[in-house]
Tab-separated table of N, CA and C in Angstrom:
chain	number	residue	atom	x	y	z
A	47	UNK	N	30.724	85.338	110.966
A	47	UNK	CA	30.483	86.785	110.482
A	47	UNK	C	31.670	87.572	110.166
A	48	UNK	N	32.778	87.206	110.515
A	48	UNK	CA	33.925	87.975	110.304
A	48	UNK	C	34.803	87.494	109.253
A	49	UNK	N	35.679	88.299	108.769
A	49	UNK	CA	36.625	87.936	107.849
A	49	UNK	C	38.090	88.149	108.351
A	50	UNK	N	39.040	86.953	108.044
A	50	UNK	CA	40.383	87.110	108.676
A	50	UNK	C	41.261	87.417	107.527
A	51	UNK	N	42.306	88.378	107.663
A	51	UNK	CA	43.305	88.660	106.861
A	51	UNK	C	42.992	89.403	105.685
A	52	UNK	N	41.606	89.472	105.409
A	52	UNK	CA	41.387	90.527	104.381
A	52	UNK	C	41.707	91.821	104.465
A	53	UNK	N	42.561	92.399	103.403
A	53	UNK	CA	42.842	93.581	103.545
A	53	UNK	C	44.504	93.840	103.944
A	54	UNK	N	44.975	92.884	104.172
A	54	UNK	CA	46.525	92.806	104.523
A	54	UNK	C	47.296	92.526	103.265
A	55	UNK	N	48.511	92.724	103.317
A	55	UNK	CA	49.319	92.412	101.953
A	55	UNK	C	50.796	92.194	102.605
A	56	UNK	N	51.387	91.140	102.035
A	56	UNK	CA	52.604	90.728	102.264
A	56	UNK	C	53.448	91.016	100.840
A	57	UNK	N	54.277	92.040	100.949
A	57	UNK	CA	55.035	92.383	99.552
A	57	UNK	C	56.490	91.783	99.619
A	58	UNK	N	56.743	90.853	98.787
A	58	UNK	CA	57.981	90.068	99.149
A	58	UNK	C	58.665	90.251	97.564
A	59	UNK	N	58.396	91.206	97.032
A	59	UNK	CA	59.012	91.284	95.625
A	59	UNK	C	60.392	91.892	95.641
A	60	UNK	N	61.225	91.194	96.454
A	60	UNK	CA	62.684	91.559	96.535
A	60	UNK	C	62.882	92.843	97.284
A	61	UNK	N	62.093	93.295	97.920
A	61	UNK	CA	62.343	94.685	98.574
A	61	UNK	C	62.193	95.971	97.687
A	62	UNK	N	61.488	95.616	96.484
A	62	UNK	CA	61.538	96.545	95.402
A	62	UNK	C	60.961	97.720	95.783
A	63	UNK	N	59.823	97.656	96.683
A	63	UNK	CA	59.291	98.964	96.946
A	63	UNK	C	59.953	99.627	98.223
A	64	UNK	N	61.072	99.103	98.675
A	64	UNK	CA	61.705	99.813	99.674
A	64	UNK	C	62.667	100.836	99.260
A	65	UNK	N	63.067	101.919	100.324
A	65	UNK	CA	64.013	102.787	99.986
A	65	UNK	C	64.927	103.126	101.044
A	66	UNK	N	66.095	103.313	100.858
A	66	UNK	CA	67.051	103.632	102.190
A	66	UNK	C	67.389	105.233	101.521
A	67	UNK	N	67.004	105.719	102.337
A	67	UNK	CA	67.236	107.479	102.169
A	67	UNK	C	68.093	107.878	103.338
A	68	UNK	N	69.169	108.506	102.702
A	68	UNK	CA	69.936	109.014	103.798
A	68	UNK	C	70.267	110.602	103.308
A	69	UNK	N	69.524	111.084	102.418
A	69	UNK	CA	69.326	112.431	102.027
A	69	UNK	C	69.107	113.490	103.263
A	70	UNK	N	70.126	114.431	103.321
A	70	UNK	CA	70.020	115.523	104.452
A	70	UNK	C	70.419	114.806	105.631
A	71	UNK	N	71.219	113.655	105.944
A	71	UNK	CA	71.854	113.467	106.918
A	71	UNK	C	73.218	113.992	106.856
A	72	UNK	N	73.685	114.208	108.168
A	72	UNK	CA	75.173	114.576	108.218
A	72	UNK	C	76.014	113.646	108.928
A	73	UNK	N	77.206	113.676	108.497
A	73	UNK	CA	78.169	112.755	109.029
A	73	UNK	C	79.432	113.774	109.575
A	74	UNK	N	79.237	113.972	111.032
A	74	UNK	CA	79.992	114.904	111.533
A	74	UNK	C	81.280	113.996	112.419
A	75	UNK	N	82.576	114.729	112.213
A	75	UNK	CA	83.558	114.309	113.052
A	75	UNK	C	84.031	114.975	113.849
A	76	UNK	N	83.279	115.978	114.353
A	76	UNK	CA	83.735	116.992	115.288
A	76	UNK	C	84.496	116.369	116.545
A	77	UNK	N	85.675	116.946	116.741
A	77	UNK	CA	86.580	116.287	118.033
A	77	UNK	C	86.758	114.686	117.888
A	78	UNK	N	86.593	114.313	116.588
A	78	UNK	CA	86.995	112.831	116.309
A	78	UNK	C	88.309	112.482	115.703
A	79	UNK	N	88.589	111.455	115.600
A	79	UNK	CA	89.967	111.252	115.100
A	79	UNK	C	89.871	110.115	113.870
A	80	UNK	N	90.503	110.374	112.797
A	80	UNK	CA	90.542	109.317	111.796
A	80	UNK	C	91.932	108.737	111.671
A	81	UNK	N	92.174	107.478	112.320
A	81	UNK	CA	93.671	107.046	112.258
A	81	UNK	C	93.986	106.054	111.293
A	82	UNK	N	95.080	106.254	110.752
A	82	UNK	CA	95.396	105.065	109.830
A	82	UNK	C	96.950	104.656	110.012
A	83	UNK	N	97.136	104.325	111.281
A	83	UNK	CA	98.611	104.014	111.882
A	83	UNK	C	99.061	103.043	111.101
A	84	UNK	N	100.166	102.988	110.349
A	84	UNK	CA	100.706	101.947	109.537
A	84	UNK	C	100.061	101.526	108.535
A	85	UNK	N	98.855	102.047	108.083
A	85	UNK	CA	97.922	101.427	107.062
A	85	UNK	C	98.409	102.011	105.669
A	86	UNK	N	98.020	101.467	104.714
A	86	UNK	CA	98.291	101.894	103.276
A	86	UNK	C	97.109	101.858	102.329
A	87	UNK	N	96.814	103.078	101.706
A	87	UNK	CA	95.768	103.063	100.623
A	87	UNK	C	96.351	103.034	99.153
A	88	UNK	N	96.506	101.830	98.763
A	88	UNK	CA	97.345	101.850	97.504
A	88	UNK	C	96.468	101.370	96.260
A	89	UNK	N	96.676	102.312	95.191
A	89	UNK	CA	95.844	102.040	93.914
A	89	UNK	C	96.798	101.704	92.796
A	90	UNK	N	97.766	100.969	92.973
A	90	UNK	CA	98.632	100.483	91.961
A	90	UNK	C	98.309	99.131	91.369
A	91	UNK	N	97.563	99.081	90.335
A	91	UNK	CA	97.200	98.025	89.547
A	91	UNK	C	96.142	97.042	90.134
A	92	UNK	N	95.544	97.551	91.343
A	92	UNK	CA	94.529	96.984	91.853
A	92	UNK	C	93.185	96.671	91.081
A	93	UNK	N	91.955	96.003	91.681
A	93	UNK	CA	90.905	96.252	90.849
A	93	UNK	C	89.965	97.570	91.172
A	94	UNK	N	90.343	98.086	92.622
A	94	UNK	CA	89.692	99.397	92.801
A	94	UNK	C	90.958	100.434	92.839
A	95	UNK	N	91.545	100.488	92.000
A	95	UNK	CA	92.849	101.088	91.956
A	95	UNK	C	92.518	102.735	91.810
A	96	UNK	N	91.721	103.106	90.978
A	96	UNK	CA	91.471	104.473	90.615
A	96	UNK	C	92.484	104.882	89.514
A	97	UNK	N	92.985	104.117	88.781
A	97	UNK	CA	93.719	104.425	87.648
A	97	UNK	C	92.940	105.084	86.456
A	98	UNK	N	93.076	106.312	86.241
A	98	UNK	CA	92.354	107.149	85.334
A	98	UNK	C	91.124	107.525	85.829
A	99	UNK	N	90.758	107.222	86.917
A	99	UNK	CA	89.327	107.629	87.450
A	99	UNK	C	89.545	108.839	88.133
A	100	UNK	N	88.199	109.436	88.508
A	100	UNK	CA	88.007	110.884	89.135
A	100	UNK	C	87.413	110.577	90.590
A	101	UNK	N	87.920	111.310	91.428
A	101	UNK	CA	87.136	111.461	92.798
A	101	UNK	C	86.888	112.870	93.001
A	102	UNK	N	85.464	113.061	92.489
A	102	UNK	CA	85.128	114.532	92.508
A	102	UNK	C	84.353	114.808	93.662
A	103	UNK	N	84.467	116.094	94.220
A	103	UNK	CA	83.820	116.575	95.338
A	103	UNK	C	83.165	117.996	94.831
A	104	UNK	N	82.372	117.890	93.887
A	104	UNK	CA	81.959	119.078	93.318
A	104	UNK	C	80.888	119.767	94.228
A	105	UNK	N	81.185	121.064	94.716
A	105	UNK	CA	80.478	121.725	95.724
A	105	UNK	C	80.228	121.141	97.048
A	106	UNK	N	80.967	120.081	97.455
A	106	UNK	CA	80.857	119.539	98.669
A	106	UNK	C	81.874	120.100	99.675
A	107	UNK	N	81.876	119.576	101.062
A	107	UNK	CA	82.931	120.104	101.868
A	107	UNK	C	83.360	119.184	102.792
A	108	UNK	N	84.433	118.911	103.095
A	108	UNK	CA	84.895	118.069	104.107
A	108	UNK	C	85.528	118.838	105.353
A	109	UNK	N	84.662	118.760	106.390
A	109	UNK	CA	84.849	119.334	107.498
A	109	UNK	C	85.203	118.772	108.803
A	110	UNK	N	86.452	118.944	109.372
A	110	UNK	CA	86.957	118.092	110.528
A	110	UNK	C	87.199	119.319	111.694
A	111	UNK	N	86.288	119.843	112.350
A	111	UNK	CA	86.197	120.949	113.083
A	111	UNK	C	87.137	120.399	114.614
A	112	UNK	N	88.216	120.737	114.772
A	112	UNK	CA	88.749	120.350	116.032
A	112	UNK	C	89.381	118.737	115.762
A	113	UNK	N	89.037	118.011	114.767
A	113	UNK	CA	89.434	116.705	114.540
A	113	UNK	C	91.002	116.499	114.083
A	114	UNK	N	91.329	115.509	114.057
A	114	UNK	CA	92.855	115.193	113.546
A	114	UNK	C	92.742	114.131	112.573
A	115	UNK	N	93.467	114.209	111.399
A	115	UNK	CA	93.560	113.150	110.374
A	115	UNK	C	95.152	112.658	110.396
A	116	UNK	N	95.325	111.671	111.235
A	116	UNK	CA	96.916	111.138	111.224
A	116	UNK	C	97.167	109.786	110.240
A	117	UNK	N	98.148	109.980	109.624
A	117	UNK	CA	98.726	108.901	108.691
A	117	UNK	C	99.966	108.624	109.255
A	118	UNK	N	100.267	107.854	110.246
A	118	UNK	CA	101.508	107.698	110.982
A	118	UNK	C	102.157	106.479	110.380
A	119	UNK	N	103.076	106.791	109.442
A	119	UNK	CA	103.835	105.832	108.742
A	119	UNK	C	103.155	105.120	107.555
A	120	UNK	N	101.852	105.801	107.113
A	120	UNK	CA	101.170	105.248	106.084
A	120	UNK	C	101.441	105.879	104.662
A	121	UNK	N	100.843	105.129	103.739
A	121	UNK	CA	101.285	105.753	102.353
A	121	UNK	C	100.018	105.828	101.730
A	122	UNK	N	99.598	106.982	100.976
A	122	UNK	CA	98.597	107.157	100.116
A	122	UNK	C	98.992	107.423	98.778
A	123	UNK	N	98.765	106.310	97.916
A	123	UNK	CA	99.361	106.497	96.564
A	123	UNK	C	98.257	106.458	95.512
A	124	UNK	N	98.103	107.358	94.544
A	124	UNK	CA	97.163	107.509	93.533
A	124	UNK	C	97.813	107.580	92.206
A	125	UNK	N	98.022	106.423	91.700
A	125	UNK	CA	98.781	106.403	90.386
A	125	UNK	C	97.824	106.699	89.288
A	126	UNK	N	98.023	107.759	88.389
A	126	UNK	CA	97.412	108.039	87.457
A	126	UNK	C	95.878	108.489	87.602
A	127	UNK	N	95.597	108.728	88.843
A	127	UNK	CA	94.174	108.928	89.189
A	127	UNK	C	94.055	110.712	89.360
A	128	UNK	N	92.774	111.100	89.234
A	128	UNK	CA	92.597	112.538	89.460
A	128	UNK	C	91.751	112.672	90.916
A	129	UNK	N	92.253	113.634	91.732
A	129	UNK	CA	91.506	114.010	92.838
A	129	UNK	C	91.263	115.424	92.683
A	130	UNK	N	89.945	115.763	92.407
A	130	UNK	CA	89.368	116.916	91.988
A	130	UNK	C	88.587	117.560	93.113
A	131	UNK	N	88.576	118.596	93.541
A	131	UNK	CA	87.703	119.375	94.547
A	131	UNK	C	87.037	120.613	93.912
A	132	UNK	N	86.238	120.435	92.742
A	132	UNK	CA	85.701	121.564	91.975
A	132	UNK	C	84.784	122.151	92.830
A	133	UNK	N	85.024	123.540	93.329
A	133	UNK	CA	83.867	124.276	94.037
A	133	UNK	C	83.938	123.851	95.389
A	134	UNK	N	84.487	122.887	95.874
A	134	UNK	CA	84.370	122.310	97.388
A	134	UNK	C	85.524	123.075	97.995
A	135	UNK	N	85.112	122.650	99.425
A	135	UNK	CA	86.304	123.189	100.508
A	135	UNK	C	86.756	122.242	101.375
A	136	UNK	N	87.921	122.283	101.784
A	136	UNK	CA	88.471	121.213	102.695
A	136	UNK	C	88.905	122.246	103.904
A	137	UNK	N	88.255	122.096	104.913
A	137	UNK	CA	88.476	122.915	106.224
A	137	UNK	C	89.041	121.948	107.259
A	138	UNK	N	90.066	122.505	107.777
A	138	UNK	CA	90.817	121.853	109.042
A	138	UNK	C	90.630	123.029	110.264
A	139	UNK	N	89.676	123.394	110.512
A	139	UNK	CA	89.650	124.516	111.582
A	139	UNK	C	90.025	124.106	112.933
A	140	UNK	N	91.356	124.723	113.437
A	140	UNK	CA	91.953	124.090	114.735
A	140	UNK	C	92.222	122.771	114.508
A	141	UNK	N	92.341	122.194	113.716
A	141	UNK	CA	92.730	120.593	113.656
A	141	UNK	C	94.267	120.629	113.182
A	142	UNK	N	94.592	119.468	113.239
A	142	UNK	CA	96.039	119.115	112.704
A	142	UNK	C	95.929	118.112	111.687
A	143	UNK	N	96.734	118.266	110.588
A	143	UNK	CA	97.010	117.374	109.608
A	143	UNK	C	98.286	116.762	109.720
A	144	UNK	N	98.675	115.524	110.202
A	144	UNK	CA	99.925	115.087	110.363
A	144	UNK	C	100.181	113.960	109.491
A	145	UNK	N	101.364	114.091	108.915
A	145	UNK	CA	102.031	112.824	108.174
A	145	UNK	C	103.374	112.510	108.536
A	146	UNK	N	103.467	111.717	109.851
A	146	UNK	CA	104.676	111.520	110.736
A	146	UNK	C	105.222	110.331	110.006
A	147	UNK	N	106.310	110.705	109.144
A	147	UNK	CA	107.003	109.426	108.542
A	147	UNK	C	106.191	108.824	107.417
A	148	UNK	N	105.239	109.511	106.881
A	148	UNK	CA	104.496	108.910	105.712
A	148	UNK	C	104.713	109.766	104.475
A	149	UNK	N	104.215	109.229	103.383
A	149	UNK	CA	104.306	110.060	102.116
A	149	UNK	C	102.989	110.273	101.485
A	150	UNK	N	102.694	111.237	100.969
A	150	UNK	CA	101.530	111.429	99.966
A	150	UNK	C	102.139	111.647	98.589
A	151	UNK	N	101.870	110.683	97.700
A	151	UNK	CA	102.340	110.637	96.415
A	151	UNK	C	101.438	110.678	95.299
A	152	UNK	N	101.606	111.693	94.452
A	152	UNK	CA	100.622	111.677	93.316
A	152	UNK	C	101.202	111.286	91.999
A	153	UNK	N	101.853	110.048	92.037
A	153	UNK	CA	102.481	109.587	90.662
A	153	UNK	C	101.551	109.617	89.485
A	154	UNK	N	101.825	110.544	88.694
A	154	UNK	CA	101.144	110.679	87.360
A	154	UNK	C	99.757	111.232	87.484
A	155	UNK	N	99.337	111.470	88.501
A	155	UNK	CA	98.073	112.066	88.775
A	155	UNK	C	97.885	113.457	88.835
A	156	UNK	N	96.848	114.173	89.083
A	156	UNK	CA	96.418	115.318	89.253
A	156	UNK	C	95.807	115.647	90.484
A	157	UNK	N	96.305	116.602	91.366
A	157	UNK	CA	95.587	117.238	92.437
A	157	UNK	C	95.096	118.442	92.115
A	158	UNK	N	93.776	118.540	91.900
A	158	UNK	CA	93.344	119.902	91.446
A	158	UNK	C	92.401	120.402	92.520
A	159	UNK	N	92.429	121.857	92.770
A	159	UNK	CA	91.546	122.490	93.573
A	159	UNK	C	90.854	123.580	92.990
A	160	UNK	N	90.187	123.250	91.804
A	160	UNK	CA	89.522	124.223	90.948
A	160	UNK	C	88.282	124.969	91.698
A	161	UNK	N	88.690	126.154	91.631
A	161	UNK	CA	87.641	127.067	92.636
A	161	UNK	C	87.344	126.625	94.086
A	162	UNK	N	88.271	125.626	94.532
A	162	UNK	CA	87.807	125.159	95.830
A	162	UNK	C	89.087	125.795	96.573
A	163	UNK	N	88.814	125.640	98.127
A	163	UNK	CA	89.488	126.331	99.102
A	163	UNK	C	90.214	125.332	100.059
A	164	UNK	N	91.435	125.516	100.371
A	164	UNK	CA	91.976	124.584	101.331
A	164	UNK	C	92.415	125.449	102.500
A	165	UNK	N	91.761	125.607	103.572
A	165	UNK	CA	91.866	126.415	104.614
A	165	UNK	C	92.572	125.741	105.948
A	166	UNK	N	93.618	126.399	106.488
A	166	UNK	CA	94.033	125.786	107.761
A	166	UNK	C	93.950	126.689	108.782
A	167	UNK	N	93.039	127.179	109.107
A	167	UNK	CA	92.750	128.299	109.814
A	167	UNK	C	93.226	127.815	111.389
A	168	UNK	N	94.265	128.176	111.983
A	168	UNK	CA	94.753	127.971	113.389
A	168	UNK	C	95.372	126.721	113.422
A	169	UNK	N	95.352	125.757	112.509
A	169	UNK	CA	95.717	124.571	112.571
A	169	UNK	C	97.211	124.368	111.866
A	170	UNK	N	97.728	123.296	111.978
A	170	UNK	CA	99.149	122.700	111.634
A	170	UNK	C	99.316	121.794	110.616
A	171	UNK	N	100.173	122.198	109.565
A	171	UNK	CA	100.530	120.997	108.436
A	171	UNK	C	101.862	120.535	108.874
A	172	UNK	N	101.974	119.563	109.242
A	172	UNK	CA	103.250	118.962	109.798
A	172	UNK	C	103.708	117.983	108.854
A	173	UNK	N	104.987	117.894	108.411
A	173	UNK	CA	105.549	116.873	107.538
A	173	UNK	C	106.790	116.417	108.026
A	174	UNK	N	106.454	115.810	109.553
A	174	UNK	CA	107.739	115.332	110.261
A	174	UNK	C	108.301	113.950	109.578
A	175	UNK	N	109.503	114.200	108.929
A	175	UNK	CA	109.982	113.145	108.262
A	175	UNK	C	109.194	112.596	106.790
A	176	UNK	N	108.195	113.233	106.647
A	176	UNK	CA	107.422	112.867	105.383
A	176	UNK	C	107.633	113.700	104.355
A	177	UNK	N	107.027	113.638	102.992
A	177	UNK	CA	107.198	114.247	101.922
A	177	UNK	C	105.921	114.835	101.418
A	178	UNK	N	105.773	115.969	100.923
A	178	UNK	CA	104.669	116.252	100.244
A	178	UNK	C	105.044	116.621	98.801
A	179	UNK	N	104.658	115.890	97.699
A	179	UNK	CA	105.303	115.938	96.418
A	179	UNK	C	104.263	116.440	95.358
A	180	UNK	N	104.627	117.224	94.393
A	180	UNK	CA	103.995	117.471	93.157
A	180	UNK	C	102.945	118.532	93.124
A	181	UNK	N	102.675	119.262	94.259
A	181	UNK	CA	101.684	120.375	94.109
A	181	UNK	C	101.980	121.563	94.728
A	182	UNK	N	101.218	122.418	95.037
A	182	UNK	CA	101.386	123.640	95.569
A	182	UNK	C	100.591	123.773	96.867
A	183	UNK	N	101.418	124.232	97.886
A	183	UNK	CA	100.578	124.398	99.302
A	183	UNK	C	100.407	125.758	99.641
A	184	UNK	N	99.174	126.155	99.743
A	184	UNK	CA	98.722	127.560	99.929
A	184	UNK	C	98.047	127.718	101.232
A	185	UNK	N	98.609	128.243	102.221
A	185	UNK	CA	98.164	128.049	103.725
A	185	UNK	C	98.158	129.368	104.413
A	186	UNK	N	97.368	130.600	103.571
A	186	UNK	CA	97.415	131.866	104.137
A	186	UNK	C	96.952	131.957	105.420
A	187	UNK	N	97.990	132.681	106.519
A	187	UNK	CA	97.403	132.985	107.764
A	187	UNK	C	97.618	131.746	108.781
A	188	UNK	N	98.532	130.812	108.123
A	188	UNK	CA	98.603	129.430	108.927
A	188	UNK	C	100.168	129.148	109.176
A	189	UNK	N	100.363	128.141	109.594
A	189	UNK	CA	101.891	127.636	109.839
A	189	UNK	C	102.065	126.482	108.955
A	190	UNK	N	103.232	126.352	108.332
A	190	UNK	CA	103.769	125.214	107.751
A	190	UNK	C	104.930	124.732	108.291
A	191	UNK	N	104.935	123.541	108.971
A	191	UNK	CA	106.011	122.799	109.646
A	191	UNK	C	106.780	121.856	108.983
A	192	UNK	N	107.952	121.701	108.418
A	192	UNK	CA	108.293	120.540	108.005
A	192	UNK	C	109.617	120.210	108.801
A	193	UNK	N	109.375	119.654	109.912
A	193	UNK	CA	110.518	119.152	110.837
A	193	UNK	C	111.156	117.805	110.262
A	194	UNK	N	112.360	117.777	109.716
A	194	UNK	CA	113.204	116.843	109.274
A	194	UNK	C	112.292	116.240	108.035
A	195	UNK	N	111.395	117.014	107.450
A	195	UNK	CA	110.723	116.612	106.275
A	195	UNK	C	111.310	117.466	104.897
A	196	UNK	N	110.481	117.228	103.912
A	196	UNK	CA	110.840	117.794	102.702
A	196	UNK	C	109.594	118.103	102.029
A	197	UNK	N	109.595	119.456	101.546
A	197	UNK	CA	108.554	119.954	100.581
A	197	UNK	C	108.866	120.119	99.053
A	198	UNK	N	108.437	119.191	98.372
A	198	UNK	CA	108.855	119.254	96.953
A	198	UNK	C	107.723	119.479	95.944
A	199	UNK	N	108.341	120.262	95.090
A	199	UNK	CA	107.346	120.889	93.814
A	199	UNK	C	107.876	120.059	92.675
A	200	UNK	N	108.370	118.945	92.723
A	200	UNK	CA	108.921	118.171	91.611
A	200	UNK	C	107.818	117.914	90.420
A	201	UNK	N	108.335	118.193	89.229
A	201	UNK	CA	107.323	117.912	88.063
A	201	UNK	C	106.271	118.852	87.732
A	202	UNK	N	105.822	119.578	88.793
A	202	UNK	CA	104.682	120.483	88.704
A	202	UNK	C	105.088	121.912	88.753
A	203	UNK	N	106.251	122.030	89.374
A	203	UNK	CA	106.795	123.578	89.649
A	203	UNK	C	106.032	124.054	90.845
A	204	UNK	N	105.552	123.430	91.794
A	204	UNK	CA	104.689	123.921	92.830
A	204	UNK	C	105.236	125.109	93.729
A	205	UNK	N	104.526	125.780	94.396
A	205	UNK	CA	104.752	126.795	95.019
A	205	UNK	C	104.517	126.561	96.561
A	206	UNK	N	105.279	127.137	97.446
A	206	UNK	CA	104.963	127.039	98.975
A	206	UNK	C	104.779	128.516	99.377
A	207	UNK	N	103.517	128.784	99.540
A	207	UNK	CA	103.270	130.113	99.924
A	207	UNK	C	102.844	130.285	101.202
A	208	UNK	N	103.232	131.335	101.989
A	208	UNK	CA	102.764	131.493	103.457
A	208	UNK	C	102.242	133.105	103.411
A	209	UNK	N	101.431	133.285	102.465
A	209	UNK	CA	100.928	134.785	102.343
A	209	UNK	C	100.189	135.246	103.814
A	210	UNK	N	100.557	136.107	104.457
A	210	UNK	CA	99.863	136.428	105.581
A	210	UNK	C	100.209	135.787	106.849
A	211	UNK	N	101.051	134.789	106.826
A	211	UNK	CA	101.346	133.747	107.987
A	211	UNK	C	102.438	134.459	108.783
A	212	UNK	N	102.366	133.735	109.988
A	212	UNK	CA	103.437	134.474	110.999
A	212	UNK	C	104.440	133.258	111.360
A	213	UNK	N	105.724	133.696	111.775
A	213	UNK	CA	106.867	132.809	111.993
A	213	UNK	C	106.897	132.592	113.545
A	214	UNK	N	106.020	133.414	114.405
A	214	UNK	CA	106.462	133.368	115.843
A	214	UNK	C	105.368	132.450	116.643
A	215	UNK	N	104.664	131.785	116.029
A	215	UNK	CA	103.586	130.804	116.710
A	215	UNK	C	102.543	131.696	117.360
A	216	UNK	N	102.263	132.915	117.133
A	216	UNK	CA	101.247	133.779	117.687
A	216	UNK	C	99.865	133.317	117.552
A	217	UNK	N	99.875	132.588	116.273
A	217	UNK	CA	98.513	132.044	115.837
A	217	UNK	C	98.004	130.712	116.543
A	218	UNK	N	98.804	130.245	117.320
A	218	UNK	CA	98.336	128.942	118.054
A	218	UNK	C	99.157	127.900	117.274
A	219	UNK	N	99.884	128.137	116.296
A	219	UNK	CA	100.579	126.992	115.369
A	219	UNK	C	101.933	126.838	116.159
A	220	UNK	N	102.599	125.870	115.329
A	220	UNK	CA	104.039	125.757	115.735
A	220	UNK	C	105.026	126.169	114.735
A	221	UNK	N	106.346	126.668	115.058
A	221	UNK	CA	107.007	127.237	114.079
A	221	UNK	C	108.215	126.313	114.205
């Protein structure tokens, strides 16, 4: 008098009815560290090289509150690519961005911050033995340390502005 299995369904159509939804999730790196010691991100002639491609962060924000982004001896090369932060913001509140002995090169590429903001509130931008080439560094109210390093504006005529910054370390930075 009973029925077995009626009303059940096994859907094996390749998972076409499934969904992986990560909308609304947050990826937080508070007090975390992203280390690339001795590593290299190279886009010269590779398959995933980013030549002529765009990396857009329209309206997005990269926030590393209290964290550190270290590239110890590493090289980040974006030959011919564009890194755009249209309307986005890169915040490093209280964190350090260190390029110890490394180099950030934008060979033939554009580093644009259209309507975006680069905030280094209370943080340090250190270029110990490294080089920051081809763009302008605008760090109002913060410290810019270039111990044994170099700040170049070659090709783009970049500016190094310290509007409102202090040279006595009273903001918690290094001079």
